[in-house]
Amino acid sequence: MFMKEKINNFIIGLYLNKHHSLISNNEYYKIKLRVYSCLEKKTKMYVLNNAILTLKDWIQINNNKLISKSNLEKKSIINFYKNLAVNICLRDEVKYLNDFDTIWRNPNKLPLNVYDFLKTKQQEVLINNGISYSNDFKYLFYHLKDFSYKIDIDRNTLNNKKRLNFKSNLEISLSFYDITVNFLNKFEEFLNSIPNKKIYPYIKRNKEISLGSISKYIRALRVCFNEIIYKNKLLNSSVYPFSRKIGDGGYRIKTYTNSKSNVLSDNDLRLLLSYDTKNKRYKRAHDFWVFSFYAKGMNMNDIARLKWKDIDEINGKKFFTFYRGIKRSENQPKIKVNISNLMWFIINRNRGNEKYLFNIINDLNPKKNEIEKYKNKESRFCNKYLKFIQNELGIFQNEQLMMSTARHTATFTALKGGLNPLDIGKHLGNIDNRSIYSYTKSLIQIPGRTEDDDMQQMLLDKSKKIVRDKNGNLVIIDI
């Protein structure tokens, strides 16, 4: 016997099959893997076809002394099968011998390394969808590495106490088979806590990850599973860990249960819209938040890309049109935004070059990745100073005020005003209206109007009246 170890519900061992020598040479023997199920009290045997040894080789490898070069190669083959068997036994979905047998007979599926796939996916998304979305895969990669490092330390500490030879190495090779419902639950707990620096010194993270970010990362992981299973057909759908319907035992991605926590109350909104400051940085962040709110929740990605050629005029009324995001779809609606006096004031105060509406993208012919860098820099700038404005006004106590809050608040305001969710979906440029319906859980829907400017008019009505103060700044007052 070469080795014998108990792994979870199994005892595995490798044996020299001395009872059946090879016909061509009586001195050589095949190696057998014996897997015993403690739950079923049954055994399965597997012949390792590409591992043949003499009795002398077998003794030399077992003693681990003065091993010849040829036997070192044979030992590496035996270790490969040993680690493969241990890895299968450690999987959460492997409870019985049939579970072990299914994966053992399909070893080509095991080397699917999650890290390699994430790197490839990140580059693909960067080209097609931009930096923001690709960052979800990038940060998921690092968080999975940290979590796997933690698992390796925990497992290896436990194995040492039990005097097991197996060394966990998920930080290097994490398979899609390793990501089970239990893995995802533990991963979520890990992200939602601060790692112990004494036990896990190589984990640099020193704060908890927000629920919104956790949801983004796990959705990115779900995208990888869908591609591996349904597009690349490299995994069986039975290993899909995510929930397809309520109560099926799969992992359900967590979201905020109360959509109102993402939107400003009427009083907070009025305070923010009427905010005035001499600080140029605060003023710029405030301008873009207000512009986003009145432009039907337009995000910074689209604000940065607005061009003068997007502006048109009918009957003396100016407006601009755009498609949400940089990815185009044949079903994607074009969004129309009427330009109010307040919006013109914000445009002129933050006027860009002869090509771009705003002074966010400074180059006339930037590359795609350069546009992303400009946009991301401006988003970080605005979110930083919106936090200071939030603290100064004492508003929105439960969440951090961000540029994305403008979109949530615009949507919620239109819903409360009675606009139909499907119409709001068109205003926002959504192809799939599931995100719209998530805002309506606590609202009674009232049939609304469907003209192009309905949503924007509802938002403008919130401002009552806009006037300039003695410093030339815009101030909102009640009529």
CSV table of C-alpha atoms in Angstrom, one decimal:
chain,number,residue,atom,x,y,z
A,1,MET,CA,0.0,0.0,0.0
A,2,PHE,CA,1.3,3.4,-1.0
A,3,MET,CA,-1.0,5.7,1.1
A,4,LYS,CA,-4.3,5.6,3.0
A,5,GLU,CA,-6.1,8.7,4.1
A,6,LYS,CA,-9.6,9.6,5.3
A,7,ILE,CA,-11.1,12.6,3.5
A,8,ASN,CA,-14.6,13.6,4.7
A,9,ASN,CA,-16.8,10.6,4.1
A,10,PHE,CA,-14.2,8.5,2.2
A,11,ILE,CA,-11.1,6.5,2.8
A,12,ILE,CA,-8.8,6.4,-0.2
A,13,GLY,CA,-5.8,4.3,-0.8
A,14,LEU,CA,-3.4,3.4,-3.6
A,15,TYR,CA,-2.3,-0.2,-4.1
A,16,LEU,CA,0.1,-2.2,-6.2
A,17,ASN,CA,-2.0,-4.8,-8.1
A,18,LYS,CA,0.3,-7.7,-7.4
A,19,HIS,CA,-2.4,-10.3,-8.2
A,20,HIS,CA,-2.5,-9.4,-11.9
A,21,SER,CA,0.8,-8.8,-13.6
A,22,LEU,CA,1.0,-7.4,-17.2
A,23,ILE,CA,0.9,-10.2,-19.8
A,24,SER,CA,3.9,-8.7,-21.7
A,25,ASN,CA,6.1,-8.6,-18.6
A,26,ASN,CA,5.5,-10.5,-15.4
A,27,GLU,CA,7.6,-8.0,-13.4
A,28,TYR,CA,5.4,-5.0,-13.9
A,29,TYR,CA,2.1,-4.3,-12.2
A,30,LYS,CA,-0.7,-1.8,-12.4
A,31,ILE,CA,-1.7,0.6,-9.6
A,32,LYS,CA,-5.2,0.6,-8.2
A,33,LEU,CA,-7.1,3.3,-6.4
A,34,ARG,CA,-9.4,2.1,-3.7
A,35,VAL,CA,-12.2,4.4,-2.6
A,36,TYR,CA,-14.3,3.4,0.5
A,37,SER,CA,-17.5,5.2,1.4
A,38,CYS,CA,-18.0,5.4,5.2
A,39,LEU,CA,-21.6,6.3,4.7
A,40,GLU,CA,-22.5,3.4,2.4
A,41,LYS,CA,-19.9,1.0,3.6
A,42,LYS,CA,-19.0,0.2,0.0
A,43,THR,CA,-15.9,0.2,-2.1
A,44,LYS,CA,-15.0,1.1,-5.6
A,45,MET,CA,-11.7,0.2,-7.3
A,46,TYR,CA,-10.1,2.1,-10.2
A,47,VAL,CA,-7.1,1.0,-12.3
A,48,LEU,CA,-4.5,3.7,-13.1
A,49,ASN,CA,-3.8,2.6,-16.7
A,50,ASN,CA,-0.8,4.8,-17.3
A,51,ALA,CA,1.0,4.0,-14.0
A,52,ILE,CA,2.9,0.7,-14.1
A,53,LEU,CA,5.7,-0.3,-11.6
A,54,THR,CA,7.9,-3.1,-10.6
A,55,LEU,CA,7.8,-4.3,-7.0
A,56,LYS,CA,11.3,-2.7,-6.6
A,57,ASP,CA,10.0,0.6,-7.9
A,58,TRP,CA,7.0,0.5,-5.6
A,59,ILE,CA,9.2,-0.1,-2.5
A,60,GLN,CA,11.6,2.7,-3.6
A,61,ILE,CA,8.8,5.2,-4.1
A,62,ASN,CA,7.2,4.2,-0.7
A,63,ASN,CA,10.4,4.6,1.2
A,64,ASN,CA,11.1,7.9,-0.6
A,65,LYS,CA,14.9,7.3,-0.6
A,66,LEU,CA,17.3,7.3,-3.5
A,67,ILE,CA,14.5,7.6,-6.1
A,68,SER,CA,15.7,7.2,-9.6
A,69,LYS,CA,14.8,9.8,-12.3
A,70,SER,CA,12.3,7.4,-13.9
A,71,ASN,CA,10.7,6.7,-10.6
A,72,LEU,CA,10.4,10.4,-9.9
A,73,GLU,CA,8.3,10.7,-13.0
A,74,LYS,CA,6.2,7.7,-11.9
A,75,LYS,CA,5.8,9.1,-8.4
A,76,SER,CA,4.5,12.4,-9.9
A,77,ILE,CA,1.9,10.5,-11.8
A,78,ILE,CA,0.8,8.6,-8.7
A,79,ASN,CA,0.7,11.9,-6.8
A,80,PHE,CA,-1.5,13.4,-9.5
A,81,TYR,CA,-4.1,10.7,-9.1
A,82,LYS,CA,-3.8,10.9,-5.3
A,83,ASN,CA,-4.4,14.7,-5.3
A,84,LEU,CA,-7.2,14.3,-7.8
A,85,ALA,CA,-9.0,11.7,-5.6
A,86,VAL,CA,-8.5,13.9,-2.5
A,87,ASN,CA,-9.8,17.0,-4.4
A,88,ILE,CA,-12.9,15.1,-5.4
A,89,CYS,CA,-13.6,13.8,-1.9
A,90,LEU,CA,-13.3,17.4,-0.5
A,91,ARG,CA,-16.1,18.7,-2.8
A,92,ASP,CA,-19.3,19.6,-1.1
A,93,GLU,CA,-21.4,17.9,-3.8
A,94,VAL,CA,-19.6,14.5,-3.4
A,95,LYS,CA,-21.4,12.6,-0.7
A,96,TYR,CA,-21.6,9.0,-2.1
A,97,LEU,CA,-19.6,6.7,-4.4
A,98,ASN,CA,-21.7,7.5,-7.4
A,99,ASP,CA,-20.9,11.2,-6.9
A,100,PHE,CA,-17.2,10.4,-6.8
A,101,ASP,CA,-17.5,8.1,-9.8
A,102,THR,CA,-19.2,10.8,-12.0
A,103,ILE,CA,-16.4,13.3,-11.5
A,104,TRP,CA,-13.5,10.7,-11.6
A,105,ARG,CA,-14.6,9.5,-15.0
A,106,ASN,CA,-14.6,13.0,-16.4
A,107,PRO,CA,-11.3,14.4,-15.2
A,108,ASN,CA,-11.1,16.8,-18.2
A,109,LYS,CA,-13.7,19.0,-16.4
A,110,LEU,CA,-11.7,19.4,-13.3
A,111,PRO,CA,-8.8,21.6,-14.5
A,112,LEU,CA,-11.3,24.4,-15.3
A,113,ASN,CA,-9.5,27.1,-13.4
A,114,VAL,CA,-11.7,30.0,-12.3
A,115,TYR,CA,-8.9,32.5,-12.2
A,116,ASP,CA,-7.9,31.8,-15.8
A,117,PHE,CA,-11.5,32.2,-17.0
A,118,LEU,CA,-11.9,35.5,-15.0
A,119,LYS,CA,-8.7,37.0,-16.6
A,120,THR,CA,-10.0,36.1,-20.1
A,121,LYS,CA,-13.5,37.4,-19.3
A,122,GLN,CA,-12.1,40.6,-17.9
A,123,GLN,CA,-10.3,41.4,-21.2
A,124,GLU,CA,-13.3,40.4,-23.3
A,125,VAL,CA,-15.6,42.7,-21.3
A,126,LEU,CA,-13.1,45.5,-21.3
A,127,ILE,CA,-13.2,45.6,-25.1
A,128,ASN,CA,-17.0,45.2,-25.5
A,129,ASN,CA,-18.4,47.0,-22.4
A,130,GLY,CA,-15.7,49.2,-20.9
A,131,ILE,CA,-13.7,49.5,-17.7
A,132,SER,CA,-16.5,49.7,-15.2
A,133,TYR,CA,-18.0,46.3,-16.0
A,134,SER,CA,-14.6,44.7,-16.5
A,135,ASN,CA,-13.7,45.8,-13.0
A,136,ASP,CA,-16.3,43.5,-11.5
A,137,PHE,CA,-14.4,40.5,-12.9
A,138,LYS,CA,-11.1,42.1,-11.9
A,139,TYR,CA,-12.0,42.6,-8.2
A,140,LEU,CA,-13.8,39.3,-8.1
A,141,PHE,CA,-10.5,37.7,-9.1
A,142,TYR,CA,-8.7,39.3,-6.2
A,143,HIS,CA,-11.4,38.6,-3.6
A,144,LEU,CA,-11.6,34.9,-4.7
A,145,LYS,CA,-7.8,34.7,-4.4
A,146,ASP,CA,-8.0,36.0,-0.9
A,147,PHE,CA,-10.8,33.7,0.1
A,148,SER,CA,-9.0,30.7,-1.3
A,149,TYR,CA,-5.9,31.7,0.5
A,150,LYS,CA,-8.0,31.7,3.8
A,151,ILE,CA,-9.4,28.3,2.9
A,152,ASP,CA,-6.0,26.9,2.2
A,153,ILE,CA,-4.6,28.1,5.6
A,154,ASP,CA,-7.7,26.7,7.5
A,155,ARG,CA,-7.6,23.4,5.7
A,156,ASN,CA,-3.9,22.8,5.9
A,157,THR,CA,-3.9,23.7,9.7
A,158,LEU,CA,-6.7,21.1,10.2
A,159,ASN,CA,-4.9,18.5,8.0
A,160,ASN,CA,-1.7,19.0,10.0
A,161,LYS,CA,-3.6,18.3,13.2
A,162,LYS,CA,-5.1,15.2,11.7
A,163,ARG,CA,-1.7,14.2,10.3
A,164,LEU,CA,-3.0,14.2,6.7
A,165,ASN,CA,-0.4,14.6,3.9
A,166,PHE,CA,-2.8,16.5,1.5
A,167,LYS,CA,-2.1,20.2,1.0
A,168,SER,CA,-4.9,22.4,-0.1
A,169,ASN,CA,-3.9,24.8,-2.9
A,170,LEU,CA,-7.1,26.6,-4.0
A,171,GLU,CA,-5.3,29.9,-4.2
A,172,ILE,CA,-3.5,28.5,-7.3
A,173,SER,CA,-6.1,26.2,-8.8
A,174,LEU,CA,-9.8,27.0,-8.1
A,175,SER,CA,-12.1,24.9,-10.2
A,176,PHE,CA,-15.7,25.7,-11.0
A,177,TYR,CA,-16.5,22.4,-9.2
A,178,ASP,CA,-15.2,24.0,-6.0
A,179,ILE,CA,-17.8,26.7,-6.1
A,180,THR,CA,-20.8,25.3,-4.4
A,181,VAL,CA,-23.7,26.8,-2.5
A,182,ASN,CA,-21.8,26.4,0.7
A,183,PHE,CA,-18.7,28.0,-0.9
A,184,LEU,CA,-20.8,31.0,-2.0
A,185,ASN,CA,-22.4,31.4,1.4
A,186,LYS,CA,-18.9,31.4,3.1
A,187,PHE,CA,-17.5,33.7,0.4
A,188,GLU,CA,-20.3,36.2,1.1
A,189,GLU,CA,-19.5,36.0,4.9
A,190,PHE,CA,-15.9,36.5,4.1
A,191,LEU,CA,-16.5,39.7,2.0
A,192,ASN,CA,-18.9,41.0,4.7
A,193,SER,CA,-16.2,40.8,7.4
A,194,ILE,CA,-12.7,42.0,8.1
A,195,PRO,CA,-10.1,39.2,7.9
A,196,ASN,CA,-7.8,38.5,10.8
A,197,LYS,CA,-4.4,40.0,9.9
A,198,LYS,CA,-2.5,37.8,12.3
A,199,ILE,CA,-3.9,34.5,10.9
A,200,TYR,CA,-4.1,35.7,7.3
A,201,PRO,CA,-1.3,38.2,6.9
A,202,TYR,CA,-1.4,38.4,3.1
A,203,ILE,CA,-5.0,39.6,2.9
A,204,LYS,CA,-4.7,43.4,2.5
A,205,ARG,CA,-8.4,44.3,2.7
A,206,ASN,CA,-9.2,46.2,5.9
A,207,LYS,CA,-12.8,47.0,5.5
A,208,GLU,CA,-16.1,45.2,4.9
A,209,ILE,CA,-17.5,45.0,1.3
A,210,SER,CA,-20.9,46.6,0.8
A,211,LEU,CA,-23.9,44.5,-0.1
A,212,GLY,CA,-24.2,46.2,-3.5
A,213,SER,CA,-20.5,45.4,-4.4
A,214,ILE,CA,-20.9,41.8,-3.1
A,215,SER,CA,-24.0,41.4,-5.4
A,216,LYS,CA,-22.0,42.8,-8.4
A,217,TYR,CA,-19.1,40.4,-7.9
A,218,ILE,CA,-21.3,37.3,-7.5
A,219,ARG,CA,-23.4,38.3,-10.5
A,220,ALA,CA,-20.1,38.4,-12.5
A,221,LEU,CA,-19.4,34.9,-11.2
A,222,ARG,CA,-22.8,33.8,-12.3
A,223,VAL,CA,-22.1,35.1,-15.8
A,224,CYS,CA,-19.0,32.9,-15.9
A,225,PHE,CA,-21.0,29.9,-14.8
A,226,ASN,CA,-23.6,30.5,-17.5
A,227,GLU,CA,-20.9,30.8,-20.2
A,228,ILE,CA,-19.0,27.7,-19.1
A,229,ILE,CA,-22.2,25.6,-18.9
A,230,TYR,CA,-24.4,26.9,-21.7
A,231,LYS,CA,-22.0,28.6,-24.2
A,232,ASN,CA,-18.8,26.6,-23.8
A,233,LYS,CA,-20.6,23.4,-22.6
A,234,LEU,CA,-17.7,22.4,-20.4
A,235,LEU,CA,-19.7,21.9,-17.2
A,236,ASN,CA,-22.8,19.9,-16.5
A,237,SER,CA,-25.7,22.1,-15.5
A,238,SER,CA,-26.2,20.0,-12.3
A,239,VAL,CA,-23.2,21.8,-10.7
A,240,TYR,CA,-24.8,25.2,-11.2
A,241,PRO,CA,-24.8,26.6,-7.7
A,242,PHE,CA,-27.2,29.6,-8.1
A,243,SER,CA,-30.9,29.5,-7.4
A,244,ARG,CA,-33.2,29.3,-10.5
A,245,LYS,CA,-36.4,29.6,-8.4
A,246,ILE,CA,-37.4,30.2,-4.8
A,247,GLY,CA,-36.9,27.3,-2.5
A,248,ASP,CA,-34.7,25.2,-4.9
A,249,GLY,CA,-31.8,25.1,-2.4
A,250,GLY,CA,-29.5,27.2,-4.7
A,251,TYR,CA,-27.6,30.3,-3.7
A,252,ARG,CA,-29.7,33.5,-4.0
A,253,ILE,CA,-27.8,36.7,-4.7
A,254,LYS,CA,-28.6,39.2,-1.9
A,255,THR,CA,-30.1,42.7,-2.7
A,256,TYR,CA,-31.4,45.6,-0.7
A,257,THR,CA,-34.8,44.6,0.6
A,258,ASN,CA,-36.1,48.2,0.8
A,259,SER,CA,-35.7,50.2,-2.4
A,260,LYS,CA,-36.5,53.4,-0.6
A,261,SER,CA,-33.0,53.3,1.1
A,262,ASN,CA,-31.5,54.1,-2.3
A,263,VAL,CA,-33.5,57.2,-2.9
A,264,LEU,CA,-33.8,60.7,-1.3
A,265,SER,CA,-36.9,61.7,0.6
A,266,ASP,CA,-38.8,64.7,-0.7
A,267,ASN,CA,-37.4,66.9,2.1
A,268,ASP,CA,-33.8,65.7,1.5
A,269,LEU,CA,-34.2,66.1,-2.3
A,270,ARG,CA,-35.4,69.7,-1.8
A,271,LEU,CA,-32.5,70.5,0.4
A,272,LEU,CA,-30.0,69.0,-2.1
A,273,LEU,CA,-31.5,70.8,-5.1
A,274,SER,CA,-31.4,74.2,-3.4
A,275,TYR,CA,-27.9,73.7,-2.1
A,276,ASP,CA,-25.5,76.6,-2.7
A,277,THR,CA,-21.8,76.8,-2.1
A,278,LYS,CA,-18.7,78.9,-3.1
A,279,ASN,CA,-16.5,75.8,-3.0
A,280,LYS,CA,-15.8,75.0,-6.7
A,281,ARG,CA,-15.3,71.3,-6.1
A,282,TYR,CA,-18.5,70.9,-4.2
A,283,LYS,CA,-20.3,73.0,-6.9
A,284,ARG,CA,-19.1,70.8,-9.7
A,285,ALA,CA,-20.1,67.6,-8.0
A,286,HIS,CA,-23.5,69.2,-7.2
A,287,ASP,CA,-23.9,70.3,-10.8
A,288,PHE,CA,-23.5,66.8,-12.2
A,289,TRP,CA,-25.8,65.3,-9.6
A,290,VAL,CA,-28.5,67.8,-10.5
A,291,PHE,CA,-28.0,67.4,-14.2
A,292,SER,CA,-28.2,63.6,-13.9
A,293,PHE,CA,-31.4,63.9,-11.9
A,294,TYR,CA,-33.1,66.2,-14.4
A,295,ALA,CA,-31.8,64.2,-17.3
A,296,LYS,CA,-33.9,61.2,-16.3
A,297,GLY,CA,-31.2,59.7,-14.2
A,298,MET,CA,-28.5,59.9,-16.8
A,299,ASN,CA,-25.3,58.2,-15.5
A,300,MET,CA,-21.8,59.7,-15.6
A,301,ASN,CA,-20.8,57.4,-18.4
A,302,ASP,CA,-23.3,59.0,-20.7
A,303,ILE,CA,-22.9,62.5,-19.4
A,304,ALA,CA,-19.2,62.4,-20.2
A,305,ARG,CA,-19.9,61.2,-23.8
A,306,LEU,CA,-22.5,63.9,-24.6
A,307,LYS,CA,-21.5,65.8,-27.7
A,308,TRP,CA,-22.7,69.1,-29.1
A,309,LYS,CA,-24.0,67.2,-32.2
A,310,ASP,CA,-26.4,65.3,-29.9
A,311,ILE,CA,-28.3,68.6,-29.4
A,312,ASP,CA,-31.3,69.4,-31.6
A,313,GLU,CA,-34.1,72.0,-31.6
A,314,ILE,CA,-37.8,71.9,-32.5
A,315,ASN,CA,-40.1,74.9,-32.2
A,316,GLY,CA,-37.5,76.8,-30.1
A,317,LYS,CA,-37.1,74.0,-27.6
A,318,LYS,CA,-33.7,72.4,-27.3
A,319,PHE,CA,-33.2,68.7,-26.5
A,320,PHE,CA,-30.5,66.0,-26.8
A,321,THR,CA,-30.8,62.3,-27.6
A,322,PHE,CA,-28.6,59.4,-26.6
A,323,TYR,CA,-28.4,55.7,-26.1
A,324,ARG,CA,-27.7,54.5,-22.6
A,325,GLY,CA,-24.2,53.0,-22.2
A,326,ILE,CA,-21.7,52.1,-24.9
A,327,LYS,CA,-23.1,48.7,-25.8
A,328,ARG,CA,-25.7,48.8,-28.5
A,329,SER,CA,-28.6,46.5,-29.0
A,330,GLU,CA,-31.3,46.4,-31.8
A,331,ASN,CA,-34.0,46.7,-29.1
A,332,GLN,CA,-32.3,49.5,-27.2
A,333,PRO,CA,-34.5,52.7,-27.1
A,334,LYS,CA,-33.1,56.1,-27.9
A,335,ILE,CA,-33.6,58.5,-24.9
A,336,LYS,CA,-34.8,62.1,-25.4
A,337,VAL,CA,-34.1,64.8,-22.8
A,338,ASN,CA,-35.5,68.3,-23.0
A,339,ILE,CA,-32.9,70.9,-21.9
A,340,SER,CA,-34.3,73.3,-19.2
A,341,ASN,CA,-32.8,76.6,-18.2
A,342,LEU,CA,-31.2,75.0,-15.2
A,343,MET,CA,-29.5,72.3,-17.4
A,344,TRP,CA,-28.2,75.0,-19.8
A,345,PHE,CA,-26.8,76.9,-16.8
A,346,ILE,CA,-25.0,73.7,-15.7
A,347,ILE,CA,-23.7,73.0,-19.2
A,348,ASN,CA,-22.3,76.6,-19.6
A,349,ARG,CA,-20.6,76.5,-16.2
A,350,ASN,CA,-18.9,73.2,-17.0
A,351,ARG,CA,-18.6,73.7,-20.7
A,352,GLY,CA,-16.3,71.4,-22.6
A,353,ASN,CA,-14.4,71.7,-25.9
A,354,GLU,CA,-15.8,72.0,-29.4
A,355,LYS,CA,-16.7,68.3,-29.4
A,356,TYR,CA,-17.9,67.3,-25.9
A,357,LEU,CA,-20.6,69.1,-24.0
A,358,PHE,CA,-18.8,68.9,-20.6
A,359,ASN,CA,-15.2,69.4,-19.6
A,360,ILE,CA,-14.8,65.8,-18.6
A,361,ILE,CA,-13.1,64.4,-21.7
A,362,ASN,CA,-10.4,66.8,-22.6
A,363,ASP,CA,-9.1,65.2,-25.8
A,364,LEU,CA,-10.9,65.6,-29.1
A,365,ASN,CA,-10.2,62.1,-30.4
A,366,PRO,CA,-9.6,59.9,-27.3
A,367,LYS,CA,-9.3,56.2,-27.4
A,368,LYS,CA,-11.9,54.0,-25.8
A,369,ASN,CA,-9.9,53.2,-22.7
A,370,GLU,CA,-9.0,56.9,-22.3
A,371,ILE,CA,-12.7,57.8,-22.3
A,372,GLU,CA,-13.2,55.3,-19.6
A,373,LYS,CA,-10.4,56.8,-17.5
A,374,TYR,CA,-11.8,60.3,-17.8
A,375,LYS,CA,-15.3,59.1,-16.8
A,376,ASN,CA,-14.1,57.0,-13.9
A,377,LYS,CA,-12.0,59.9,-12.6
A,378,GLU,CA,-15.0,62.2,-12.7
A,379,SER,CA,-17.2,59.7,-11.0
A,380,ARG,CA,-14.8,59.3,-8.2
A,381,PHE,CA,-14.4,63.1,-7.9
A,382,CYS,CA,-18.2,63.6,-7.7
A,383,ASN,CA,-18.8,60.8,-5.3
A,384,LYS,CA,-16.1,62.1,-3.0
A,385,TYR,CA,-17.5,65.6,-2.7
A,386,LEU,CA,-21.1,64.5,-2.7
A,387,LYS,CA,-20.3,62.8,0.6
A,388,PHE,CA,-19.1,66.1,2.0
A,389,ILE,CA,-22.3,67.8,0.8
A,390,GLN,CA,-24.4,65.1,2.3
A,391,ASN,CA,-22.7,65.6,5.7
A,392,GLU,CA,-23.0,69.3,5.5
A,393,LEU,CA,-26.8,69.1,4.8
A,394,GLY,CA,-27.4,66.2,7.2
A,395,ILE,CA,-29.4,64.3,4.6
A,396,PHE,CA,-29.7,60.7,3.5
A,397,GLN,CA,-28.5,59.2,6.8
A,398,ASN,CA,-28.7,55.5,6.0
A,399,GLU,CA,-26.7,55.5,2.7
A,400,GLN,CA,-23.9,57.3,1.0
A,401,LEU,CA,-25.0,60.0,-1.5
A,402,MET,CA,-23.5,59.1,-4.9
A,403,MET,CA,-24.1,59.9,-8.5
A,404,SER,CA,-26.1,56.7,-8.9
A,405,THR,CA,-28.6,58.0,-6.2
A,406,ALA,CA,-29.7,60.6,-8.8
A,407,ARG,CA,-30.9,57.8,-11.1
A,408,HIS,CA,-32.7,55.9,-8.3
A,409,THR,CA,-34.3,59.1,-7.0
A,410,ALA,CA,-35.5,60.2,-10.5
A,411,THR,CA,-37.1,56.8,-11.1
A,412,PHE,CA,-38.7,56.7,-7.7
A,413,THR,CA,-40.0,60.3,-8.1
A,414,ALA,CA,-41.6,59.4,-11.5
A,415,LEU,CA,-43.2,56.3,-10.0
A,416,LYS,CA,-44.7,58.3,-7.2
A,417,GLY,CA,-46.0,60.8,-9.7
A,418,GLY,CA,-48.0,58.0,-11.4
A,419,LEU,CA,-46.0,57.3,-14.5
A,420,ASN,CA,-46.3,53.7,-15.7
A,421,PRO,CA,-43.2,51.5,-15.0
A,422,LEU,CA,-43.0,50.4,-18.6
A,423,ASP,CA,-42.9,54.0,-19.8
A,424,ILE,CA,-40.3,54.8,-17.2
A,425,GLY,CA,-38.3,51.9,-18.6
A,426,LYS,CA,-38.4,53.5,-22.0
A,427,HIS,CA,-37.4,56.9,-20.6
A,428,LEU,CA,-34.4,55.3,-18.8
A,429,GLY,CA,-33.3,53.3,-21.9
A,430,ASN,CA,-33.9,49.9,-20.3
A,431,ILE,CA,-34.4,46.9,-22.5
A,432,ASP,CA,-35.3,44.7,-19.5
A,433,ASN,CA,-37.8,46.3,-17.1
A,434,ARG,CA,-37.0,44.0,-14.1
A,435,SER,CA,-35.0,46.8,-12.6
A,436,ILE,CA,-37.9,49.2,-12.9
A,437,TYR,CA,-40.3,46.8,-11.1
A,438,SER,CA,-37.8,46.5,-8.2
A,439,TYR,CA,-38.7,50.1,-7.4
A,440,THR,CA,-42.4,49.5,-7.2
A,441,LYS,CA,-42.6,47.0,-4.4
A,442,SER,CA,-44.1,49.5,-1.9
A,443,LEU,CA,-45.9,51.7,-4.4
A,444,ILE,CA,-49.5,51.7,-5.6
A,445,GLN,CA,-49.3,52.0,-9.4
A,446,ILE,CA,-51.5,54.7,-11.1
A,447,PRO,CA,-51.9,54.7,-14.9
A,448,GLY,CA,-49.7,57.5,-16.3
A,449,ARG,CA,-49.1,59.4,-19.4
A,450,THR,CA,-46.8,58.4,-22.2
A,451,GLU,CA,-45.5,61.6,-23.8
A,452,ASP,CA,-41.7,61.9,-24.2
A,453,ASP,CA,-41.3,64.6,-21.6
A,454,ASP,CA,-43.6,63.2,-18.9
A,455,MET,CA,-40.9,61.9,-16.7
A,456,GLN,CA,-38.7,64.9,-17.0
A,457,GLN,CA,-41.6,67.3,-16.3
A,458,MET,CA,-42.4,65.4,-13.1
A,459,LEU,CA,-38.8,65.9,-12.0
A,460,LEU,CA,-38.8,69.6,-12.9
A,461,ASP,CA,-42.0,70.1,-11.0
A,462,LYS,CA,-40.2,69.1,-7.8
A,463,SER,CA,-38.0,72.3,-8.1
A,464,LYS,CA,-40.9,74.8,-8.0
A,465,LYS,CA,-38.9,77.8,-9.1
A,466,ILE,CA,-35.2,78.4,-9.9
A,467,VAL,CA,-33.7,81.8,-9.4
A,468,ARG,CA,-30.2,83.3,-9.2
A,469,ASP,CA,-28.8,84.7,-6.0
A,470,LYS,CA,-26.5,87.8,-5.8
A,471,ASN,CA,-23.5,85.6,-6.6
A,472,GLY,CA,-25.0,84.3,-9.8
A,473,ASN,CA,-25.7,80.8,-8.3
A,474,LEU,CA,-28.9,79.0,-8.9
A,475,VAL,CA,-31.3,78.8,-5.9
A,476,ILE,CA,-34.6,76.8,-5.8
A,477,ILE,CA,-37.5,78.4,-3.9
A,478,ASP,CA,-41.1,77.6,-3.3
A,479,ILE,CA,-43.7,79.5,-5.3
